[in-house]
Amino acid sequence: EVHLVESGGGLVKPGGSLRLSCAASGFTFSIYTMNWVRQAPGKGLEWVSSISGSGSYIFYADSVKGRFTISRDNAKNSVYLQMNSLRAEDTAVYYCVKDEADWGQGTLVTVSS
Amino acid sequence: DIQMTQSPSTLSASVGDRVTITCRASQNINNWLAWYQLKPGTAPRLLIYRASSLESGVPSRFSGSGSGTEFTLTISSLQPDDSATYHCQQYHSYPWTFGQGTKVEVK
């Protein structure tokens, strides 16, 4: 069974940084593209970033390009999202997603002074 | 980027009613479409994948259809527990994109 467990969320001031982690289990992690998707309060779903199994291919939403960095450690079955220069509009629940069927429970990021 | 246009944005129906939600893609996505149910405080629940395949454990009153650019999610007999927001998503290509959501109210 696939398990995806996010951590690292919290309250941060505008301009601050956070690093989200996602620990994966139950599948061959290194062969799957991993994704981050977020949902702001009262809003819909927004894809944030993806990284291929080898880490060779990386994509970002325009809204986070230049501020967020996705990475992975296949030895640790983990994917990360380094978030810098955070803005109020980055406030959301961030989900680690393997594919359409497998989502973590999410971690809340709140950007507020 | 592929735009996903979902309609209606809200709907209100009675228990037992048949409900249909439409999602339109700005270009051909074949059948790479998923439907999710969202409730506050919980992770998105996959209902339908590959446009028409029912996810394991999802009640059979949910069904999906369509291919190419036009897709529908149908709830054949609306139940109180179906009160939620529903989103479509294309995963034909990156960036993944989602419909704006349909809030379903059960009278």
PDB file of N, CA and C in Angstrom, chain A residues 33 35 37 39 44-47 50 59 95 97-101 103-105, chain B residues 1 34 36 38 42-44 46 49 55 87 89 91 94-98 100:
ATOM      1  N   THR A  33       7.791   9.772 -11.023  1.00  0.00           N
ATOM      2  CA  THR A  33       7.750  11.220 -10.896  1.00  0.00           C
ATOM      3  C   THR A  33       6.920  11.567  -9.668  1.00  0.00           C
ATOM      4  N   ASN A  35       5.198  14.731  -7.195  1.00  0.00           N
ATOM      5  CA  ASN A  35       4.574  16.038  -7.416  1.00  0.00           C
ATOM      6  C   ASN A  35       4.166  16.686  -6.102  1.00  0.00           C
ATOM      7  N   VAL A  37       1.185  19.448  -4.924  1.00  0.00           N
ATOM      8  CA  VAL A  37      -0.039  20.153  -5.295  1.00  0.00           C
ATOM      9  C   VAL A  37      -0.515  20.871  -4.041  1.00  0.00           C
ATOM     10  N   GLN A  39      -3.565  23.521  -2.024  1.00  0.00           N
ATOM     11  CA  GLN A  39      -4.927  24.051  -1.988  1.00  0.00           C
ATOM     12  C   GLN A  39      -4.972  25.182  -0.983  1.00  0.00           C
ATOM     13  N   GLY A  44      -9.386  26.260  -5.099  1.00  0.00           N
ATOM     14  CA  GLY A  44      -9.241  24.962  -5.738  1.00  0.00           C
ATOM     15  C   GLY A  44      -7.820  24.434  -5.651  1.00  0.00           C
ATOM     16  N   LEU A  45      -7.587  23.378  -6.380  1.00  0.00           N
ATOM     17  CA  LEU A  45      -6.284  22.723  -6.374  1.00  0.00           C
ATOM     18  C   LEU A  45      -5.344  23.373  -7.391  1.00  0.00           C
ATOM     19  N   GLU A  46      -4.079  23.479  -7.019  1.00  0.00           N
ATOM     20  CA  GLU A  46      -3.071  24.066  -7.905  1.00  0.00           C
ATOM     21  C   GLU A  46      -1.827  23.197  -7.899  1.00  0.00           C
ATOM     22  N   TRP A  47      -1.436  22.719  -9.063  1.00  0.00           N
ATOM     23  CA  TRP A  47      -0.173  21.988  -9.178  1.00  0.00           C
ATOM     24  C   TRP A  47       0.972  22.962  -8.930  1.00  0.00           C
ATOM     25  N   SER A  50       6.986  19.300 -10.009  1.00  0.00           N
ATOM     26  CA  SER A  50       7.183  17.871 -10.229  1.00  0.00           C
ATOM     27  C   SER A  50       8.649  17.585 -10.464  1.00  0.00           C
ATOM     28  N   PHE A  59       9.840  20.511 -13.068  1.00  0.00           N
ATOM     29  CA  PHE A  59       8.899  21.504 -13.567  1.00  0.00           C
ATOM     30  C   PHE A  59       8.346  22.299 -12.385  1.00  0.00           C
ATOM     31  N   TYR A  95       0.187  19.132  -0.678  1.00  0.00           N
ATOM     32  CA  TYR A  95       0.064  17.682  -0.783  1.00  0.00           C
ATOM     33  C   TYR A  95       1.219  17.117  -1.609  1.00  0.00           C
ATOM     34  N   VAL A  97       2.122  14.113  -3.985  1.00  0.00           N
ATOM     35  CA  VAL A  97       1.283  13.291  -4.862  1.00  0.00           C
ATOM     36  C   VAL A  97       2.156  12.395  -5.731  1.00  0.00           C
ATOM     37  N   LYS A  98       1.838  11.124  -5.721  1.00  0.00           N
ATOM     38  CA  LYS A  98       2.566  10.172  -6.583  1.00  0.00           C
ATOM     39  C   LYS A  98       1.927  10.154  -7.971  1.00  0.00           C
ATOM     40  N   ASP A  99       0.648   9.979  -8.009  1.00  0.00           N
ATOM     41  CA  ASP A  99      -0.112  10.012  -9.255  1.00  0.00           C
ATOM     42  C   ASP A  99      -1.549  10.313  -8.880  1.00  0.00           C
ATOM     43  N   GLU A 100      -2.452  10.191  -9.825  1.00  0.00           N
ATOM     44  CA  GLU A 100      -3.814  10.644  -9.547  1.00  0.00           C
ATOM     45  C   GLU A 100      -4.440   9.873  -8.385  1.00  0.00           C
ATOM     46  N   ALA A 101      -3.933   8.699  -8.114  1.00  0.00           N
ATOM     47  CA  ALA A 101      -4.560   7.867  -7.096  1.00  0.00           C
ATOM     48  C   ALA A 101      -3.942   8.011  -5.709  1.00  0.00           C
ATOM     49  N   TRP A 103      -2.256  10.336  -2.871  1.00  0.00           N
ATOM     50  CA  TRP A 103      -1.996  11.638  -2.279  1.00  0.00           C
ATOM     51  C   TRP A 103      -1.683  11.453  -0.799  1.00  0.00           C
ATOM     52  N   GLY A 104      -0.786  12.308  -0.274  1.00  0.00           N
ATOM     53  CA  GLY A 104      -0.603  12.351   1.161  1.00  0.00           C
ATOM     54  C   GLY A 104      -1.758  13.088   1.816  1.00  0.00           C
ATOM     55  N   GLN A 105      -1.676  13.230   3.133  1.00  0.00           N
ATOM     56  CA  GLN A 105      -2.722  13.923   3.872  1.00  0.00           C
ATOM     57  C   GLN A 105      -2.521  15.433   3.889  1.00  0.00           C
TER      58      GLN A 105
ATOM     59  N   ASP B   1      -0.199  25.878 -21.620  1.00  0.00           N
ATOM     60  CA  ASP B   1      -0.815  25.046 -20.605  1.00  0.00           C
ATOM     61  C   ASP B   1      -2.234  24.677 -21.044  1.00  0.00           C
ATOM     62  N   ALA B  34      -9.016  12.905 -14.448  1.00  0.00           N
ATOM     63  CA  ALA B  34      -9.454  12.382 -13.159  1.00  0.00           C
ATOM     64  C   ALA B  34     -10.492  13.314 -12.551  1.00  0.00           C
ATOM     65  N   TYR B  36     -12.069  14.301  -8.681  1.00  0.00           N
ATOM     66  CA  TYR B  36     -11.830  14.219  -7.247  1.00  0.00           C
ATOM     67  C   TYR B  36     -13.016  14.818  -6.482  1.00  0.00           C
ATOM     68  N   LEU B  38     -13.651  16.742  -2.900  1.00  0.00           N
ATOM     69  CA  LEU B  38     -12.955  17.439  -1.833  1.00  0.00           C
ATOM     70  C   LEU B  38     -13.927  17.816  -0.724  1.00  0.00           C
ATOM     71  N   THR B  42      -9.878  17.235   4.667  1.00  0.00           N
ATOM     72  CA  THR B  42      -9.443  15.920   4.197  1.00  0.00           C
ATOM     73  C   THR B  42      -8.738  16.052   2.857  1.00  0.00           C
ATOM     74  N   ALA B  43      -7.898  15.065   2.566  1.00  0.00           N
ATOM     75  CA  ALA B  43      -7.202  15.054   1.284  1.00  0.00           C
ATOM     76  C   ALA B  43      -8.199  14.779   0.157  1.00  0.00           C
ATOM     77  N   PRO B  44      -7.889  15.239  -1.044  1.00  0.00           N
ATOM     78  CA  PRO B  44      -8.753  14.918  -2.188  1.00  0.00           C
ATOM     79  C   PRO B  44      -8.946  13.416  -2.331  1.00  0.00           C
ATOM     80  N   LEU B  46      -9.903  10.477  -4.863  1.00  0.00           N
ATOM     81  CA  LEU B  46     -10.049  10.131  -6.275  1.00  0.00           C
ATOM     82  C   LEU B  46     -11.329   9.341  -6.475  1.00  0.00           C
ATOM     83  N   TYR B  49     -10.676   7.760 -12.657  1.00  0.00           N
ATOM     84  CA  TYR B  49      -9.423   7.975 -13.363  1.00  0.00           C
ATOM     85  C   TYR B  49      -9.576   7.504 -14.802  1.00  0.00           C
ATOM     86  N   GLU B  55     -12.606   4.345  -9.286  1.00  0.00           N
ATOM     87  CA  GLU B  55     -11.586   3.985  -8.299  1.00  0.00           C
ATOM     88  C   GLU B  55     -12.169   2.973  -7.322  1.00  0.00           C
ATOM     89  N   HIS B  87     -13.656  18.358  -8.436  1.00  0.00           N
ATOM     90  CA  HIS B  87     -12.693  18.935  -9.373  1.00  0.00           C
ATOM     91  C   HIS B  87     -12.299  17.906 -10.422  1.00  0.00           C
ATOM     92  N   GLN B  89      -9.255  17.034 -13.289  1.00  0.00           N
ATOM     93  CA  GLN B  89      -7.823  17.271 -13.455  1.00  0.00           C
ATOM     94  C   GLN B  89      -7.340  16.563 -14.707  1.00  0.00           C
ATOM     95  N   TYR B  91      -4.109  14.997 -16.556  1.00  0.00           N
ATOM     96  CA  TYR B  91      -2.727  14.578 -16.323  1.00  0.00           C
ATOM     97  C   TYR B  91      -2.144  14.014 -17.624  1.00  0.00           C
ATOM     98  N   TYR B  94       2.357  17.961 -18.315  1.00  0.00           N
ATOM     99  CA  TYR B  94       2.652  18.983 -17.317  1.00  0.00           C
ATOM    100  C   TYR B  94       2.613  20.364 -17.973  1.00  0.00           C
ATOM    101  N   PRO B  95       2.160  21.388 -17.245  1.00  0.00           N
ATOM    102  CA  PRO B  95       1.694  21.305 -15.865  1.00  0.00           C
ATOM    103  C   PRO B  95       0.311  20.667 -15.744  1.00  0.00           C
ATOM    104  N   TRP B  96       0.155  19.804 -14.726  1.00  0.00           N
ATOM    105  CA  TRP B  96      -1.180  19.336 -14.433  1.00  0.00           C
ATOM    106  C   TRP B  96      -2.078  20.562 -14.221  1.00  0.00           C
ATOM    107  N   THR B  97      -3.298  20.477 -14.667  1.00  0.00           N
ATOM    108  CA  THR B  97      -4.231  21.574 -14.423  1.00  0.00           C
ATOM    109  C   THR B  97      -5.568  21.023 -13.960  1.00  0.00           C
ATOM    110  N   PHE B  98      -6.234  21.839 -13.166  1.00  0.00           N
ATOM    111  CA  PHE B  98      -7.481  21.438 -12.530  1.00  0.00           C
ATOM    112  C   PHE B  98      -8.620  22.358 -12.962  1.00  0.00           C
ATOM    113  N   GLN B 100     -12.025  24.521 -12.027  1.00  0.00           N
ATOM    114  CA  GLN B 100     -12.236  25.480 -10.936  1.00  0.00           C
ATOM    115  C   GLN B 100     -13.057  24.894  -9.792  1.00  0.00           C
TER     116      GLN B 100
END
